[in-house]
């Protein structure tokens, strides 16, 4: 059980973002903190996470739409429903074996990173979907835009590459990456991820010598179990719930 600790009070900038200095005691050793920001005016709550990690921590990257879900068109349904306040009624279909796969990596001590070209305004919908379907906690990284990102290299491709490069710069190791498009393949290639650790589902599987996973993750589970040892260093042991 983690007790609640108040770390500060501040105002948002003109984009709605906030920045709060983190006391040394929260960043002196590896830890996982649940973060809640409460708006004074209406008491609404923004939920997030804070991961304090050691250099060398290994992460596994997961694209969302068309990878953990069954197709890129799924998020379009959710976006359209959001515009008419019906988003809660749309439950995106998850790809078979996806929950077991991400939970397996997490159980081995690796940090799952959910990286998507979805617009930032879909953060809560994305988080709630992951929780509802039993995916383990991990950073949810979306764009800063309020409209959908174009599924082209100069848009989502550059966004993903820049973020993954920032993980490298922080001293984290990207051990494996999952995706479903040519953009995903190029992103992983440009950050130096070996093709044998680039796992692609759908019609692009196997392209450019990546690993072809077919249409689901079921057979892939035993491969991960047998071929990847437990992470060292492991993520904080309390990373088990959102």
Coordinates of C-alpha atoms in Angstrom, one line a residue:
X1 CA 0.0 0.0 0.0
X2 CA 1.3 3.4 -0.9
X3 CA 0.3 6.4 1.1
X4 CA -0.8 9.6 -0.6
X5 CA 1.8 12.3 -0.7
X6 CA 1.2 15.8 -2.0
X7 CA 4.0 17.1 -4.1
X8 CA 2.9 20.6 -5.0
X9 CA 0.4 23.0 -6.5
X10 CA 0.7 24.8 -9.8
X11 CA -1.0 26.4 -12.8
X12 CA -1.3 24.9 -16.3
X13 CA 0.4 26.7 -19.2
X14 CA -1.6 27.7 -22.2
X15 CA -1.5 24.2 -23.6
X16 CA -3.0 22.7 -20.4
X17 CA 0.3 21.1 -19.3
X18 CA 1.8 21.4 -15.8
X19 CA 5.3 21.0 -14.4
X20 CA 5.9 20.2 -10.8
X21 CA 9.4 19.8 -9.3
X22 CA 9.9 16.3 -7.9
X23 CA 11.4 16.1 -4.4
X24 CA 14.7 14.1 -4.2
X25 CA 13.1 11.4 -2.0
X26 CA 10.9 10.4 -4.9
X27 CA 13.7 9.9 -7.4
X28 CA 16.5 8.6 -5.3
X29 CA 15.8 4.9 -6.1
X30 CA 13.8 2.9 -8.6
X31 CA 10.1 3.2 -7.9
X32 CA 6.7 3.3 -9.4
X33 CA 4.2 6.0 -8.3
X34 CA 0.6 6.5 -9.2
X35 CA 0.0 10.1 -10.0
X36 CA -3.2 12.0 -9.6
X37 CA -3.7 15.7 -10.5
X38 CA -6.8 17.3 -9.1
X39 CA -8.3 20.5 -10.6
X40 CA -9.2 22.8 -7.8
X41 CA -12.2 24.4 -9.6
X42 CA -14.3 21.3 -10.4
X43 CA -12.4 18.5 -8.5
X44 CA -11.8 16.6 -11.8
X45 CA -8.9 14.2 -11.7
X46 CA -6.2 13.4 -14.3
X47 CA -4.5 10.0 -13.7
X48 CA -1.0 9.1 -14.7
X49 CA 2.1 7.2 -13.6
X50 CA 5.7 8.0 -12.7
X51 CA 8.5 5.5 -13.3
X52 CA 11.8 6.0 -11.6
X53 CA 14.2 3.6 -13.4
X54 CA 17.9 2.8 -13.3
X55 CA 20.1 3.1 -16.4
X56 CA 20.0 -0.1 -18.4
X57 CA 16.4 -0.9 -17.6
X58 CA 15.0 -2.8 -20.6
X59 CA 11.7 -1.9 -22.2
X60 CA 9.5 -3.6 -24.8
X61 CA 7.6 -1.3 -27.1
X62 CA 4.0 -2.0 -28.2
X63 CA 2.1 -0.1 -31.0
X64 CA -1.6 0.0 -30.2
X65 CA -3.8 0.2 -33.2
X66 CA -3.6 -2.8 -35.5
X67 CA -1.1 -4.4 -33.1
X68 CA -2.7 -4.8 -29.7
X69 CA -6.1 -4.1 -31.4
X70 CA -7.3 -6.0 -34.5
X71 CA -7.0 -3.1 -36.9
X72 CA -6.2 0.6 -37.4
X73 CA -9.8 1.2 -38.2
X74 CA -10.8 0.4 -34.6
X75 CA -9.4 3.7 -33.3
X76 CA -11.3 5.6 -35.9
X77 CA -14.5 4.2 -34.5
X78 CA -13.5 5.4 -31.1
X79 CA -12.5 8.9 -32.3
X80 CA -15.8 9.3 -34.1
X81 CA -17.7 8.1 -31.1
X82 CA -15.8 10.5 -28.9
X83 CA -17.0 13.5 -30.9
X84 CA -20.6 12.6 -30.0
X85 CA -19.9 11.6 -26.4
X86 CA -20.4 7.9 -27.1
X87 CA -16.8 6.7 -26.6
X88 CA -17.6 4.7 -23.5
X89 CA -19.9 2.5 -25.6
X90 CA -17.1 1.6 -28.1
X91 CA -14.9 -1.2 -26.9
X92 CA -12.0 -1.8 -29.3
X93 CA -11.4 -5.4 -30.2
X94 CA -8.0 -6.7 -28.9
X95 CA -5.9 -9.0 -30.9
X96 CA -5.9 -12.6 -29.8
X97 CA -3.1 -13.3 -27.3
X98 CA -2.2 -9.6 -26.9
X99 CA -3.0 -9.3 -23.1
X100 CA -1.1 -12.6 -22.3
X101 CA 1.9 -11.3 -24.4
X102 CA 2.3 -8.0 -22.6
X103 CA 1.6 -9.6 -19.2
X104 CA 4.3 -12.2 -19.9
X105 CA 6.9 -9.5 -20.7
X106 CA 5.9 -7.6 -17.5
X107 CA 6.1 -10.7 -15.4
X108 CA 9.7 -11.2 -16.6
X109 CA 10.5 -7.7 -15.3
X110 CA 10.5 -5.7 -18.5
X111 CA 8.7 -2.4 -18.8
X112 CA 6.0 -2.3 -21.5
X113 CA 5.7 1.0 -23.3
X114 CA 2.5 1.7 -25.2
X115 CA 3.5 4.0 -28.1
X116 CA 0.8 5.3 -30.5
X117 CA 0.2 8.0 -33.0
X118 CA -3.2 8.6 -31.3
X119 CA -3.9 12.2 -30.4
X120 CA -3.2 13.2 -26.8
X121 CA -6.8 13.9 -26.1
X122 CA -7.4 10.1 -26.3
X123 CA -5.2 9.4 -23.3
X124 CA -8.0 8.6 -20.8
X125 CA -9.8 6.4 -23.3
X126 CA -6.6 4.6 -24.1
X127 CA -5.8 4.1 -20.4
X128 CA -9.3 2.9 -19.5
X129 CA -9.2 0.4 -22.4
X130 CA -5.9 -1.0 -21.3
X131 CA -7.1 -1.3 -17.7
X132 CA -10.4 -2.9 -18.7
X133 CA -8.8 -5.6 -20.7
X134 CA -6.1 -6.5 -18.1
X135 CA -3.0 -5.0 -19.7
X136 CA -0.2 -4.3 -17.2
X137 CA 0.9 -0.8 -16.3
X138 CA 3.3 1.0 -18.5
X139 CA 3.9 4.5 -20.0
X140 CA 1.2 5.5 -22.4
X141 CA 2.9 7.8 -25.0
X142 CA 0.6 9.7 -27.4
X143 CA 1.1 12.8 -29.5
X144 CA 0.5 16.3 -28.1
X145 CA -2.1 16.9 -30.7
X146 CA -5.9 17.1 -30.3
X147 CA -6.6 15.7 -33.8
X148 CA -5.6 12.3 -35.2
X149 CA -2.0 12.0 -36.4
X150 CA -1.6 11.2 -40.1
X151 CA -0.4 7.5 -40.5
X152 CA 2.6 8.5 -42.6
X153 CA 6.3 8.6 -41.9
X154 CA 6.6 12.4 -41.7
X155 CA 4.0 12.5 -39.0
X156 CA 3.6 9.4 -36.8
X157 CA 7.0 7.9 -37.9
X158 CA 9.0 11.0 -36.8
X159 CA 7.0 11.1 -33.6
X160 CA 7.7 7.5 -32.7
X161 CA 11.4 7.7 -33.6
X162 CA 12.0 10.8 -31.6
X163 CA 10.4 9.3 -28.5
X164 CA 12.3 6.0 -28.8
X165 CA 15.6 7.9 -29.3
X166 CA 14.8 9.8 -26.1
X167 CA 14.6 6.5 -24.2
X168 CA 18.1 5.6 -25.6
X169 CA 19.4 9.0 -24.4
X170 CA 18.1 8.4 -20.9
X171 CA 20.0 5.1 -20.7
X172 CA 17.2 2.7 -21.3
X173 CA 17.5 -0.3 -23.5
X174 CA 14.8 -1.2 -26.1
X175 CA 14.9 -5.0 -26.1
X176 CA 12.0 -5.7 -28.5
X177 CA 9.4 -3.9 -30.5
X178 CA 5.9 -4.8 -31.8
X179 CA 4.0 -3.2 -34.7
X180 CA 2.0 -3.8 -37.8
X181 CA 3.0 -1.2 -40.4
X182 CA 5.9 -0.2 -42.6
X183 CA 6.3 2.9 -40.4
X184 CA 6.8 0.6 -37.3
X185 CA 9.4 -1.4 -39.2
X186 CA 11.3 1.7 -40.2
X187 CA 11.2 3.3 -36.8
X188 CA 12.6 0.2 -35.1
X189 CA 15.3 -0.1 -37.8
X190 CA 16.4 3.6 -37.4
X191 CA 16.8 3.3 -33.7
X192 CA 19.0 0.2 -34.2
X193 CA 16.7 -2.5 -33.0
X194 CA 17.8 -5.9 -34.6
X195 CA 15.3 -7.4 -37.1
X196 CA 15.2 -10.6 -35.0
X197 CA 13.6 -8.5 -32.2
X198 CA 11.2 -6.6 -34.4
X199 CA 7.9 -8.5 -34.3
X200 CA 5.3 -7.6 -36.8
X201 CA 1.7 -8.8 -37.1
X202 CA -0.6 -8.6 -40.1
X203 CA 0.3 -8.3 -43.8
X204 CA 3.7 -6.5 -43.2
X205 CA 5.0 -9.4 -41.0
X206 CA 8.3 -10.7 -42.3
X207 CA 9.0 -7.6 -44.5
X208 CA 12.7 -6.5 -44.4
X209 CA 13.6 -9.6 -42.5
X210 CA 11.4 -8.8 -39.5
X211 CA 9.7 -11.6 -37.5
X212 CA 6.3 -12.5 -39.0
X213 CA 3.8 -13.2 -36.2
X214 CA 0.8 -13.9 -38.5
X215 CA -2.6 -12.8 -37.2
X216 CA -2.3 -13.3 -33.5
X217 CA 0.2 -13.7 -30.7
X218 CA -0.7 -17.2 -29.4
X219 CA 2.2 -19.2 -30.8
X220 CA 4.6 -16.3 -30.1
X221 CA 4.1 -16.6 -26.3
X222 CA 6.2 -19.8 -25.9
X223 CA 8.9 -18.2 -27.9
X224 CA 9.1 -15.2 -25.5
X225 CA 9.0 -17.6 -22.6
X226 CA 11.8 -19.7 -23.8
X227 CA 14.1 -17.2 -25.4
X228 CA 14.2 -14.2 -23.2
X229 CA 15.5 -14.4 -19.6
X230 CA 14.1 -12.4 -16.7
X231 CA 15.1 -8.7 -17.0
X232 CA 18.1 -7.4 -15.1
X233 CA 17.7 -4.8 -13.7
X234 CA 14.0 -5.5 -13.3
X235 CA 11.3 -2.7 -13.1
X236 CA 10.1 -1.9 -9.5
X237 CA 8.2 -4.9 -8.1
X238 CA 5.1 -2.8 -7.3
X239 CA 4.3 -2.2 -11.0
X240 CA 1.3 -4.6 -10.9
X241 CA -1.7 -2.3 -11.1
X242 CA -2.7 1.0 -12.5

